mmCIF file of C-alpha atoms and ligand atoms in Angstrom:
data_model
loop_
_atom_site.group_PDB
_atom_site.id
_atom_site.type_symbol
_atom_site.label_atom_id
_atom_site.label_comp_id
_atom_site.label_asym_id
_atom_site.label_seq_id
_atom_site.Cartn_x
_atom_site.Cartn_y
_atom_site.Cartn_z
ATOM 1 C CA MET A 1 14.445 4.037 -2.930
ATOM 2 C CA ASN A 2 18.055 2.591 -2.899
ATOM 3 C CA THR A 3 18.919 -0.953 -1.538
ATOM 4 C CA ALA A 4 20.422 0.648 1.728
ATOM 5 C CA THR A 5 17.068 2.375 2.361
ATOM 6 C CA LYS A 6 15.238 -0.761 1.590
ATOM 7 C CA LEU A 7 17.164 -2.726 4.116
ATOM 8 C CA GLY A 8 16.594 0.159 6.580
ATOM 9 C CA VAL A 9 12.983 -0.136 5.821
ATOM 10 C CA PHE A 10 13.026 -4.039 6.296
ATOM 11 C CA ALA A 11 15.077 -3.801 9.385
ATOM 12 C CA ALA A 12 12.543 -1.156 11.057
ATOM 13 C CA GLY A 13 9.793 -3.294 9.970
ATOM 14 C CA LEU A 14 11.075 -6.258 11.683
ATOM 15 C CA ALA A 15 11.998 -4.481 14.653
ATOM 16 C CA VAL A 16 8.348 -3.163 15.191
ATOM 17 C CA VAL A 17 6.843 -6.384 14.401
ATOM 18 C CA PHE A 18 9.195 -8.488 16.746
ATOM 19 C CA GLY A 19 10.430 -6.115 19.089
ATOM 20 C CA GLY A 20 14.067 -5.921 17.595
ATOM 21 C CA ALA A 21 14.803 -9.488 18.264
ATOM 22 C CA TYR A 22 15.523 -10.087 14.458
ATOM 23 C CA ALA A 23 16.527 -6.427 13.581
ATOM 24 C CA VAL A 24 20.226 -7.311 14.007
ATOM 25 C CA GLY A 25 21.850 -10.135 12.338
ATOM 26 C CA VAL A 26 19.411 -10.459 9.481
ATOM 27 C CA THR A 27 20.977 -11.484 6.381
ATOM 28 C CA GLN A 28 19.383 -11.511 2.726
ATOM 29 C CA GLU A 29 19.297 -15.020 1.083
ATOM 30 C CA ASP A 30 20.726 -15.476 -2.108
ATOM 31 C CA PRO A 31 17.996 -13.679 -4.237
ATOM 32 C CA PRO A 32 16.753 -15.642 -7.191
ATOM 33 C CA ARG A 33 17.343 -14.573 -10.733
ATOM 34 C CA GLY A 34 19.899 -11.974 -9.659
ATOM 35 C CA GLN A 35 17.334 -9.534 -8.530
ATOM 36 C CA VAL A 36 17.598 -7.996 -5.336
ATOM 37 C CA ALA A 37 15.762 -10.036 -2.454
ATOM 38 C CA TYR A 38 13.532 -7.270 -2.142
ATOM 39 C CA SER A 39 12.253 -4.796 -4.626
ATOM 40 C CA PRO A 40 9.409 -2.250 -3.936
ATOM 41 C CA GLU A 41 8.055 -2.420 -7.254
ATOM 42 C CA PRO A 42 6.209 -5.521 -8.463
ATOM 43 C CA ALA A 43 8.921 -8.089 -9.712
ATOM 44 C CA HIS A 44 6.386 -8.950 -12.548
ATOM 45 C CA GLY A 45 5.906 -6.301 -14.915
ATOM 46 C CA GLY A 46 6.703 -3.220 -12.624
ATOM 47 C CA HIS A 47 8.806 -0.477 -14.118
ATOM 48 C CA ALA A 48 10.812 1.430 -11.319
ATOM 49 C CA HIS A 49 12.510 4.706 -12.484
ATOM 50 C CA GLU A 50 15.415 4.486 -9.994
ATOM 51 C CA GLU A 51 17.441 7.261 -11.396
ATOM 52 C CA THR A 52 14.335 9.769 -11.058
ATOM 53 C CA GLY A 53 12.963 8.264 -7.880
ATOM 54 C CA GLU A 54 9.938 8.125 -9.485
ATOM 55 C CA THR A 55 7.899 4.850 -9.841
ATOM 56 C CA ALA A 56 5.544 4.558 -12.995
ATOM 57 C CA PRO A 57 2.175 2.996 -12.340
ATOM 58 C CA SER A 58 2.536 -0.508 -12.068
ATOM 59 C CA VAL A 59 0.402 -3.503 -12.516
ATOM 60 C CA PRO A 60 0.837 -6.592 -10.340
ATOM 61 C CA GLY A 61 1.304 -10.054 -11.696
ATOM 62 C CA GLY A 62 -1.455 -12.388 -12.834
ATOM 63 C CA LEU A 63 -3.682 -10.093 -14.255
ATOM 64 C CA GLN A 64 -3.015 -10.203 -17.809
ATOM 65 C CA ILE A 65 -2.869 -13.168 -20.306
ATOM 66 C CA SER A 66 -0.113 -11.401 -22.118
ATOM 67 C CA GLN A 67 3.002 -9.297 -21.344
ATOM 68 C CA ASP A 68 6.113 -7.962 -22.561
ATOM 69 C CA GLY A 69 5.943 -9.872 -25.761
ATOM 70 C CA TYR A 70 5.030 -13.287 -24.063
ATOM 71 C CA ARG A 71 1.553 -14.984 -23.931
ATOM 72 C CA LEU A 72 0.047 -17.812 -22.105
ATOM 73 C CA ARG A 73 -1.878 -20.202 -24.264
ATOM 74 C CA PRO A 74 -3.801 -22.897 -22.657
ATOM 75 C CA ALA A 75 -4.808 -25.853 -24.466
ATOM 76 C CA THR A 76 -7.997 -25.729 -23.022
ATOM 77 C CA THR A 77 -9.785 -23.500 -20.620
ATOM 78 C CA THR A 78 -12.973 -25.787 -19.595
ATOM 79 C CA LEU A 79 -12.372 -28.673 -17.649
ATOM 80 C CA GLU A 80 -14.941 -31.322 -16.202
ATOM 81 C CA PRO A 81 -15.051 -30.680 -12.288
ATOM 82 C CA GLY A 82 -13.552 -33.386 -9.924
ATOM 83 C CA LYS A 83 -11.741 -35.470 -12.580
ATOM 84 C CA SER A 84 -8.127 -35.151 -13.350
ATOM 85 C CA HIS A 85 -7.076 -33.906 -16.854
ATOM 86 C CA ASP A 86 -3.907 -34.021 -18.662
ATOM 87 C CA PHE A 87 -3.849 -30.221 -18.712
ATOM 88 C CA ALA A 88 -1.460 -28.546 -21.485
ATOM 89 C CA PHE A 89 -0.347 -24.911 -22.105
ATOM 90 C CA HIS A 90 2.416 -23.052 -23.908
ATOM 91 C CA ILE A 91 4.144 -19.756 -23.370
ATOM 92 C CA VAL A 92 4.442 -18.022 -26.485
ATOM 93 C CA GLY A 93 7.367 -15.806 -27.027
ATOM 94 C CA PRO A 94 7.912 -12.536 -29.175
ATOM 95 C CA ASP A 95 8.909 -14.741 -32.028
ATOM 96 C CA GLY A 96 5.410 -16.482 -32.109
ATOM 97 C CA LYS A 97 6.988 -19.700 -31.063
ATOM 98 C CA PRO A 98 6.579 -21.722 -27.797
ATOM 99 C CA VAL A 99 9.310 -20.639 -25.262
ATOM 100 C CA THR A 100 11.682 -23.650 -24.797
ATOM 101 C CA GLY A 101 14.190 -22.239 -22.234
ATOM 102 C CA TYR A 102 13.519 -20.974 -19.021
ATOM 103 C CA GLN A 103 15.610 -19.528 -16.030
ATOM 104 C CA VAL A 104 15.302 -21.664 -12.439
ATOM 105 C CA ALA A 105 13.804 -19.780 -9.693
ATOM 106 C CA HIS A 106 12.703 -21.356 -6.309
ATOM 107 C CA GLU A 107 14.333 -24.559 -7.790
ATOM 108 C CA LYS A 108 11.883 -24.911 -10.890
ATOM 109 C CA LYS A 109 11.474 -23.570 -14.191
ATOM 110 C CA LEU A 110 7.705 -22.753 -14.018
ATOM 111 C CA HIS A 111 5.346 -22.374 -10.738
ATOM 112 C CA LEU A 112 1.867 -23.084 -11.866
ATOM 113 C CA ILE A 113 -0.829 -21.704 -9.292
ATOM 114 C CA VAL A 114 -4.603 -22.627 -9.577
ATOM 115 C CA ALA A 115 -7.093 -21.116 -7.222
ATOM 116 C CA PRO A 116 -10.889 -20.830 -7.473
ATOM 117 C CA ARG A 117 -11.880 -17.290 -8.247
ATOM 118 C CA ASP A 118 -13.670 -17.095 -4.361
ATOM 119 C CA LEU A 119 -10.347 -18.238 -3.015
ATOM 120 C CA GLY A 120 -11.618 -21.004 -1.178
ATOM 121 C CA GLY A 121 -8.842 -23.100 -2.497
ATOM 122 C CA PHE A 122 -5.202 -23.470 -3.915
ATOM 123 C CA GLN A 123 -3.102 -25.705 -6.043
ATOM 124 C CA HIS A 124 0.658 -25.078 -6.556
ATOM 125 C CA LEU A 125 1.832 -27.274 -9.179
ATOM 126 C CA HIS A 126 5.169 -28.045 -11.051
ATOM 127 C CA PRO A 127 4.155 -29.095 -14.669
ATOM 128 C CA GLU A 128 6.563 -31.042 -16.753
ATOM 129 C CA LEU A 129 8.506 -29.232 -19.882
ATOM 130 C CA ALA A 130 8.767 -31.226 -23.451
ATOM 131 C CA PRO A 131 11.454 -30.219 -25.553
ATOM 132 C CA ASP A 132 9.095 -28.572 -27.756
ATOM 133 C CA GLY A 133 7.939 -25.991 -25.183
ATOM 134 C CA THR A 134 4.610 -27.710 -24.123
ATOM 135 C CA TRP A 135 3.904 -27.748 -20.206
ATOM 136 C CA THR A 136 1.665 -30.692 -18.990
ATOM 137 C CA ILE A 137 0.544 -31.454 -15.731
ATOM 138 C CA PRO A 138 -2.563 -33.718 -14.178
ATOM 139 C CA LEU A 139 -4.945 -31.236 -13.326
ATOM 140 C CA ALA A 140 -8.419 -31.461 -11.609
ATOM 141 C CA LEU A 141 -10.560 -28.611 -10.609
ATOM 142 C CA PRO A 142 -12.119 -29.953 -7.786
ATOM 143 C CA GLU A 143 -15.891 -28.415 -7.893
ATOM 144 C CA PRO A 144 -17.830 -26.460 -10.564
ATOM 145 C CA GLY A 145 -16.937 -22.738 -10.686
ATOM 146 C CA ALA A 146 -14.683 -20.228 -11.993
ATOM 147 C CA TYR A 147 -10.692 -20.630 -11.583
ATOM 148 C CA ARG A 148 -7.521 -18.443 -12.291
ATOM 149 C CA MET A 149 -4.413 -19.949 -13.379
ATOM 150 C CA TYR A 150 -0.972 -18.326 -12.952
ATOM 151 C CA ALA A 151 2.290 -19.040 -14.795
ATOM 152 C CA ASP A 152 5.270 -17.846 -12.830
ATOM 153 C CA PHE A 153 8.128 -18.145 -14.727
ATOM 154 C CA ALA A 154 11.175 -16.221 -16.368
ATOM 155 C CA PRO A 155 12.303 -16.785 -20.041
ATOM 156 C CA GLU A 156 15.870 -17.168 -20.576
ATOM 157 C CA GLY A 157 17.129 -13.626 -21.407
ATOM 158 C CA GLY A 158 13.529 -12.486 -20.521
ATOM 159 C CA PRO A 159 11.497 -10.732 -17.825
ATOM 160 C CA ALA A 160 10.235 -12.565 -14.578
ATOM 161 C CA LEU A 161 6.418 -12.694 -15.424
ATOM 162 C CA THR A 162 3.136 -14.190 -14.050
ATOM 163 C CA LEU A 163 0.558 -14.521 -16.793
ATOM 164 C CA GLY A 164 -2.867 -15.281 -15.836
ATOM 165 C CA ALA A 165 -6.025 -17.140 -17.473
ATOM 166 C CA ASP A 166 -9.284 -17.920 -16.483
ATOM 167 C CA LEU A 167 -10.483 -21.747 -16.191
ATOM 168 C CA THR A 168 -13.945 -23.048 -16.122
ATOM 169 C CA ALA A 169 -15.411 -26.123 -14.435
ATOM 170 C CA PRO A 170 -18.969 -26.200 -15.654
ATOM 171 C CA GLY A 171 -21.792 -26.662 -13.135
ATOM 172 C CA ASP A 172 -23.663 -25.035 -10.449
ATOM 173 C CA PHE A 173 -21.964 -23.404 -7.843
ATOM 174 C CA GLU A 174 -22.038 -21.414 -4.613
ATOM 175 C CA PRO A 175 -19.514 -19.048 -4.165
ATOM 176 C CA ASP A 176 -17.883 -19.052 -0.778
ATOM 177 C CA PRO A 177 -17.620 -15.657 1.058
ATOM 178 C CA PHE A 178 -14.247 -14.248 1.250
ATOM 179 C CA PRO A 179 -12.833 -15.507 4.515
ATOM 180 C CA LYS A 180 -12.622 -13.050 7.322
ATOM 181 C CA THR A 181 -9.134 -12.023 8.588
ATOM 182 C CA SER A 182 -7.277 -15.164 10.053
ATOM 183 C CA ARG A 183 -3.949 -15.464 11.575
ATOM 184 C CA THR A 184 -4.184 -19.163 12.149
ATOM 185 C CA SER A 185 -4.520 -22.138 10.037
ATOM 186 C CA THR A 186 -4.890 -25.593 10.821
ATOM 187 C CA VAL A 187 -3.796 -28.384 8.405
ATOM 188 C CA ASP A 188 -3.660 -32.153 8.853
ATOM 189 C CA GLY A 189 -2.944 -31.695 12.875
ATOM 190 C CA TYR A 190 -0.436 -28.760 11.995
ATOM 191 C CA THR A 191 -1.406 -25.402 13.309
ATOM 192 C CA VAL A 192 0.397 -22.377 11.308
ATOM 193 C CA THR A 193 0.524 -18.817 12.597
ATOM 194 C CA LEU A 194 1.055 -15.651 10.933
ATOM 195 C CA GLN A 195 2.631 -12.662 12.619
ATOM 196 C CA GLY A 196 3.073 -9.267 10.958
ATOM 197 C CA GLU A 197 0.828 -6.616 9.574
ATOM 198 C CA MET A 198 0.146 -5.643 5.767
ATOM 199 C CA ASN A 199 1.519 -2.298 5.658
ATOM 200 C CA PRO A 200 0.100 -0.629 2.531
ATOM 201 C CA GLY A 201 2.624 0.537 0.279
ATOM 202 C CA GLN A 202 5.618 -0.533 2.341
ATOM 203 C CA PRO A 203 7.594 -3.649 2.786
ATOM 204 C CA SER A 204 5.880 -5.994 5.220
ATOM 205 C CA PRO A 205 7.723 -8.627 6.831
ATOM 206 C CA LEU A 206 5.380 -11.576 7.893
ATOM 207 C CA ALA A 207 6.502 -14.501 10.038
ATOM 208 C CA LEU A 208 5.092 -17.879 10.067
ATOM 209 C CA ALA A 209 5.323 -20.424 12.861
ATOM 210 C CA VAL A 210 4.456 -24.167 12.562
ATOM 211 C CA SER A 211 3.421 -26.356 15.382
ATOM 212 C CA ARG A 212 1.986 -29.762 15.824
ATOM 213 C CA ASP A 213 0.400 -30.812 19.121
ATOM 214 C CA GLY A 214 1.704 -27.904 20.713
ATOM 215 C CA THR A 215 5.300 -28.551 19.805
ATOM 216 C CA PRO A 216 6.966 -26.251 17.182
ATOM 217 C CA VAL A 217 7.935 -27.895 14.020
ATOM 218 C CA ASP A 218 10.977 -26.823 11.800
ATOM 219 C CA PRO A 219 9.756 -27.376 8.080
ATOM 220 C CA GLU A 220 12.089 -29.114 5.716
ATOM 221 C CA PRO A 221 13.644 -27.319 2.873
ATOM 222 C CA TYR A 222 11.001 -26.776 0.097
ATOM 223 C CA LEU A 223 11.671 -24.783 -3.095
ATOM 224 C CA GLY A 224 14.884 -23.231 -2.079
ATOM 225 C CA ALA A 225 13.520 -21.725 1.423
ATOM 226 C CA GLN A 226 11.679 -23.022 4.605
ATOM 227 C CA GLY A 227 8.360 -22.604 2.552
ATOM 228 C CA HIS A 228 6.616 -20.932 -0.200
ATOM 229 C CA LEU A 229 4.149 -17.948 0.389
ATOM 230 C CA VAL A 230 1.727 -16.737 -2.251
ATOM 231 C CA MET A 231 -0.563 -13.721 -1.782
ATOM 232 C CA LEU A 232 -3.576 -13.235 -3.817
ATOM 233 C CA ARG A 233 -5.574 -9.948 -3.761
ATOM 234 C CA ALA A 234 -9.455 -10.122 -3.157
ATOM 235 C CA GLY A 235 -11.316 -8.850 -6.111
ATOM 236 C CA ASP A 236 -9.099 -8.997 -8.707
ATOM 237 C CA LEU A 237 -6.771 -12.049 -8.105
ATOM 238 C CA ALA A 238 -3.574 -10.054 -8.478
ATOM 239 C CA TYR A 239 -0.651 -12.148 -7.917
ATOM 240 C CA LEU A 240 1.229 -10.238 -5.509
ATOM 241 C CA HIS A 241 5.036 -11.521 -5.035
ATOM 242 C CA VAL A 242 6.554 -12.379 -1.818
ATOM 243 C CA HIS A 243 10.115 -12.949 -1.113
ATOM 244 C CA PRO A 244 11.695 -15.300 1.263
ATOM 245 C CA MET A 245 13.781 -13.631 3.490
ATOM 246 C CA THR A 246 15.435 -15.770 6.252
ATOM 247 C CA GLY A 247 13.937 -18.784 7.979
ATOM 248 C CA LEU A 248 10.093 -18.261 8.139
ATOM 249 C CA VAL A 249 10.171 -14.700 7.544
ATOM 250 C CA PHE A 250 8.804 -13.361 4.050
ATOM 251 C CA MET A 251 8.719 -9.941 2.853
ATOM 252 C CA ALA A 252 5.341 -8.984 1.203
ATOM 253 C CA GLN A 253 4.510 -5.811 -0.640
ATOM 254 C CA ALA A 254 0.984 -4.527 -0.579
ATOM 255 C CA PRO A 255 -0.084 -1.954 -3.024
ATOM 256 C CA PRO A 256 -0.454 1.579 -1.211
ATOM 257 C CA GLU A 257 -4.233 1.588 -2.050
ATOM 258 C CA GLY A 258 -4.743 -1.157 0.316
ATOM 259 C CA GLY A 259 -6.919 -4.373 0.168
ATOM 260 C CA ALA A 260 -7.574 -7.541 1.357
ATOM 261 C CA TYR A 261 -5.325 -10.613 0.395
ATOM 262 C CA ARG A 262 -5.646 -14.383 0.674
ATOM 263 C CA LEU A 263 -2.137 -15.743 1.628
ATOM 264 C CA PHE A 264 -1.193 -19.458 1.065
ATOM 265 C CA PHE A 265 1.734 -20.929 2.626
ATOM 266 C CA ASP A 266 3.093 -24.234 1.469
ATOM 267 C CA PHE A 267 5.364 -26.140 3.835
ATOM 268 C CA LYS A 268 6.908 -29.487 3.848
ATOM 269 C CA HIS A 269 7.278 -31.690 6.972
ATOM 270 C CA ASP A 270 7.748 -35.496 7.157
ATOM 271 C CA GLY A 271 8.323 -35.364 3.447
ATOM 272 C CA GLU A 272 4.699 -33.875 2.654
ATOM 273 C CA VAL A 273 3.861 -30.625 1.427
ATOM 274 C CA ARG A 274 0.883 -28.879 2.823
ATOM 275 C CA THR A 275 -0.910 -25.617 2.217
ATOM 276 C CA ALA A 276 -1.991 -23.229 5.368
ATOM 277 C CA SER A 277 -4.090 -20.248 4.552
ATOM 278 C CA PHE A 278 -4.788 -16.866 5.840
ATOM 279 C CA THR A 279 -6.504 -13.597 5.187
ATOM 280 C CA LEU A 280 -5.005 -10.101 5.780
ATOM 281 C CA GLU A 281 -5.885 -6.679 5.262
ATOM 282 C CA GLY A 282 -3.936 -3.547 4.768
HETATM 283 CU CU1 CU B 301 6.302 -23.768 -7.458
#
C-alpha cells in the first residue's frame, strides 16, 4: 500500500469514527526516526515488500529477546517484590559489545515498559545510559508474579526494535483475569475515554479525551505528543506499535487475525504523568 493509499484509509477510518469532523485538515505530525507516521507493517521487525505489494509474515515487537543482531541482556531477571532495585541491562550489538549510540524517538533514546503478564499494571520508564552502554533505572515489581520488560529503541544506524524479556518477582500470586472491554478509565480524579474501533488488519484511529470533574482537560506535551499510547496483546504480550497522529488521536494497527488488547495511555497534567488503561477487542 502506498502512502497516499494509507492516508486515504486513515482519512476514511477517521470519517467513519468521527463522522467526518476530522477527515478534513488532518496533518501528519513529523514522524520519528524518519519513518512514515503510519506504516501497515509493525515498525519493529516487520518486512514489507512494497515493490511486489506483498507483505511477508511479520512478527510484532516485544516477543523476542534478540532480533536483527541485537540482544537484550538484563543483569538480573529475579527481583524481590515490592522493593526498589537498581535494575541494569545492556543492548548487545552485532559486534558483541554493548550498544552506546541510540537514536532519539519520542524525546528519549530508549523507552522501558514493564507490565505483569496478567496486564493488571504498567510502568513506562526512562533509564539512564552510562557511557559504557549500561542502562540503569530504579525498578520495583509491586507484587509477586511474572512480568514482561520491553526495551523500545533504535541503535544509531540500526533498525527500530522492541526486545522483550521475562522478569520474575518470587512469591505466591493470584493472576487477575484479563479486564473486560472497557473504554473509560479513571485515574486520580481524571476520566479518560477512548473512541474508535480496533479493525483487524486495518489502521485503526483511536481518539482519547481527558476530563476532570466533567470539564475537558488538555494534556500537556509529553514525549513529543499529547500523550503516549502503548498496546499489549492478551495471550502473548506482543507489543504493538501505536503512532501519535494529531492531538489526542493515535493510529493503531491490529493484526488481521484479531485479538484482545490492553491499552495504556500516559498523559501529563499539572506536571504529573498518569496512566489510563483500556481493553479493546478486534
Ligand atoms: Cu518512554
